[in-house]
Coordinates of C-alpha atoms in Angstrom, one line a residue:
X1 CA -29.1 48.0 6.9
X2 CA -31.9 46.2 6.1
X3 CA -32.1 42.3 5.3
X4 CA -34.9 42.1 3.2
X5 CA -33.7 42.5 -0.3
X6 CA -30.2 42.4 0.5
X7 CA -28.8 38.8 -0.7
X8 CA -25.1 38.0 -0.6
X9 CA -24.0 35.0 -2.6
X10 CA -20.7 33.4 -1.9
X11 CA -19.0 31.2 -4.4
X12 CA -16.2 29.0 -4.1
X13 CA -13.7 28.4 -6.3
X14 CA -12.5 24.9 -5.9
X15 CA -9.1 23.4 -8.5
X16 CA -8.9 20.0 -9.3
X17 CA -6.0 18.7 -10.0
X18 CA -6.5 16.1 -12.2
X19 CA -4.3 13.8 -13.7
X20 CA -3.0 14.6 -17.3
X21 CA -3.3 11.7 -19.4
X22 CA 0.1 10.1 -19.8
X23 CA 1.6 7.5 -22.2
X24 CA 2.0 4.4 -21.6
X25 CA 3.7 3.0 -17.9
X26 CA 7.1 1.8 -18.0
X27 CA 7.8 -1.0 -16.2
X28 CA 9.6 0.8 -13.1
X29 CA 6.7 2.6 -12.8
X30 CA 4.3 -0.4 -12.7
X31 CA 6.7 -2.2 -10.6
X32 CA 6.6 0.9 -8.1
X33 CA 2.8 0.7 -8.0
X34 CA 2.5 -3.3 -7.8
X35 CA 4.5 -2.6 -4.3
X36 CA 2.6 0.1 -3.5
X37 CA -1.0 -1.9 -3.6
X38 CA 0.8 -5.2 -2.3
X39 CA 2.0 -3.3 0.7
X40 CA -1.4 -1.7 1.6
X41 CA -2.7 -4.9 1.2
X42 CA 0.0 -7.1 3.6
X43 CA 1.5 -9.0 0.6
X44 CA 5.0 -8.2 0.9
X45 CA 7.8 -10.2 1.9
X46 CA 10.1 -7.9 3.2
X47 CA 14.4 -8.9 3.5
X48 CA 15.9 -11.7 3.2
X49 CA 14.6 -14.2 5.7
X50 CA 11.3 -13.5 4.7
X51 CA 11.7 -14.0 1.4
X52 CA 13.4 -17.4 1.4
X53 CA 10.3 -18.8 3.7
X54 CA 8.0 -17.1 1.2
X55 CA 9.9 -18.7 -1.4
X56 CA 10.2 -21.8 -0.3
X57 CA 6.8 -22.3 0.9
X58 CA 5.6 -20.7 -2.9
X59 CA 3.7 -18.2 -1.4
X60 CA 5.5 -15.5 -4.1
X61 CA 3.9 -14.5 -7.4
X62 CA 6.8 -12.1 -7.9
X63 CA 10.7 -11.7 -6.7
X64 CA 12.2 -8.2 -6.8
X65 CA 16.0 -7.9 -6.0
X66 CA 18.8 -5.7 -5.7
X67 CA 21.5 -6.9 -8.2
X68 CA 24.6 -5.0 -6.6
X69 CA 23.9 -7.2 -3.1
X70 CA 27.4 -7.8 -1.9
X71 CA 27.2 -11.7 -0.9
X72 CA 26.6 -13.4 -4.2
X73 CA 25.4 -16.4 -2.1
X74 CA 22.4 -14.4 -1.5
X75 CA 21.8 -14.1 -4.7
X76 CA 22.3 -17.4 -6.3
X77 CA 19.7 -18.6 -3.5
X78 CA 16.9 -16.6 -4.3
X79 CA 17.1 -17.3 -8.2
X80 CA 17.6 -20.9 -7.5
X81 CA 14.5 -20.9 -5.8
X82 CA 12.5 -18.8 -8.2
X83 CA 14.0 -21.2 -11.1
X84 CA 12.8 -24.3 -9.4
X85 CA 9.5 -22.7 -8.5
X86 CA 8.8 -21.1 -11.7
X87 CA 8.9 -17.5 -10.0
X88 CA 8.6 -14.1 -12.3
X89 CA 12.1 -11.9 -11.3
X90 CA 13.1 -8.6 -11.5
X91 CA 16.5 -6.8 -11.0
X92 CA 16.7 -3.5 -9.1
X93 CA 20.2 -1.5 -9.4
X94 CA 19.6 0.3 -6.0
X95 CA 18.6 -1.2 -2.6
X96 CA 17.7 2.4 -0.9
X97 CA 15.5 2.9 -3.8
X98 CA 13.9 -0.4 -3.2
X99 CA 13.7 0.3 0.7
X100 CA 11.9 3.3 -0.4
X101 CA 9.4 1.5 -2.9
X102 CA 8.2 -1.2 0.0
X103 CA 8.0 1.2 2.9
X104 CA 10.9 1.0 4.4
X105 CA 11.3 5.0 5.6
X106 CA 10.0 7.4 7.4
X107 CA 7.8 10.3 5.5
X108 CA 8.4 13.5 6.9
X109 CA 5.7 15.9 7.2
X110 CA 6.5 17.6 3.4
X111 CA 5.6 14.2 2.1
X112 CA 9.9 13.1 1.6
X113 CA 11.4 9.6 2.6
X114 CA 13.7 10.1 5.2
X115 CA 15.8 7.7 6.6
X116 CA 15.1 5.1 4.0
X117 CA 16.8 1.2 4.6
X118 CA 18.3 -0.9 2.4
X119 CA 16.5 -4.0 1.1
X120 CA 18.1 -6.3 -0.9
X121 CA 15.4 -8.5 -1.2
X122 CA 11.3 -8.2 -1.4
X123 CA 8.5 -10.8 -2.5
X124 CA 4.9 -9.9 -3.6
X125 CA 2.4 -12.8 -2.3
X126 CA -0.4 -11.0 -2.7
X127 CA -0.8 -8.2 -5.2
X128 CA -3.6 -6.7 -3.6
X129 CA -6.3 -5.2 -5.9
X130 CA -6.3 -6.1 -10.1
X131 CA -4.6 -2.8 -12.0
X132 CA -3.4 -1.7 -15.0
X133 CA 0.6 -1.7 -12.9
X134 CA 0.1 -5.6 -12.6
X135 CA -1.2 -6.3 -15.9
X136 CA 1.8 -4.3 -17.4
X137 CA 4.3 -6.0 -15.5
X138 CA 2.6 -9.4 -16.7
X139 CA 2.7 -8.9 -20.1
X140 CA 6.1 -7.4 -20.0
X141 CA 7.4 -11.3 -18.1
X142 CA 5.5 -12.8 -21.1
X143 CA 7.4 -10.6 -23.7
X144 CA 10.5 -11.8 -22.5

């Protein structure tokens, strides 16, 4: 076995998989990825208590809440307080899947939320980085 002439060429084979273009976001979807960014970048107001003080102090840019919450006080307070503020709102039907959206789980190692808490109330004060999510949401609260 000689090395002289003898070259071996190895070639790797690499997929990427790349995003297929999609339509256009719905606003779940944006919503979903407004949290995402807002949460990698601290801005969330997590529960209750934190998002009356954020509220209050109009720290929020945006109010997401869980419309089946069981004390109705609850609720009349935060969209008092986004009226008189002048707050965007929007209206979740589940609070697990909201629990879910702001981090509230554990990811198990196949990449699933497990154990995933309520929240029945969640304020962005910072959304982070500019993206096509927020500017969908935006124009979707000036459609309205």
């Amino acid at each position: 076995m000689s090395t002289e002439g003898d070259a071996v060429e190895i070639e790797e084979v690499v997929e990427v998989a790349a995003e297929a273009p999609r339509g256009q976001m719905t606003v779940e979807e944006a919503l979903q990825e407004v949290l995402k960014k807002a949460l990698i970048h601290d801005g969330l107001a997590r529960g209750l208590r934190e998002s009356v003080k954020a509220l209050d102090r109009r720290q929020a840019h945006l109010c997401v809440y869980v419309e089946t919450c069981t004390e109705k006080e609850y609720v009349k307070l935060v969209e008092a307080l986004c009226a008189e503020h002048s707050i965007n709102v929007i209206r979740v039907s589940d609070a697990k899947k909201l629990g879910e959206w702001v981090g509230l789980c554990k990811i198990d190692a196949a990449g699933e939320a497990r154990k995933v808490v309520g929240c029945s109330c969640v304020v962005v004060k910072d959304f982070g980085e500019d993206s096509e999510a927020r500017n969908i949401l935006l124009a979707s609260f000036q459609s309205r």
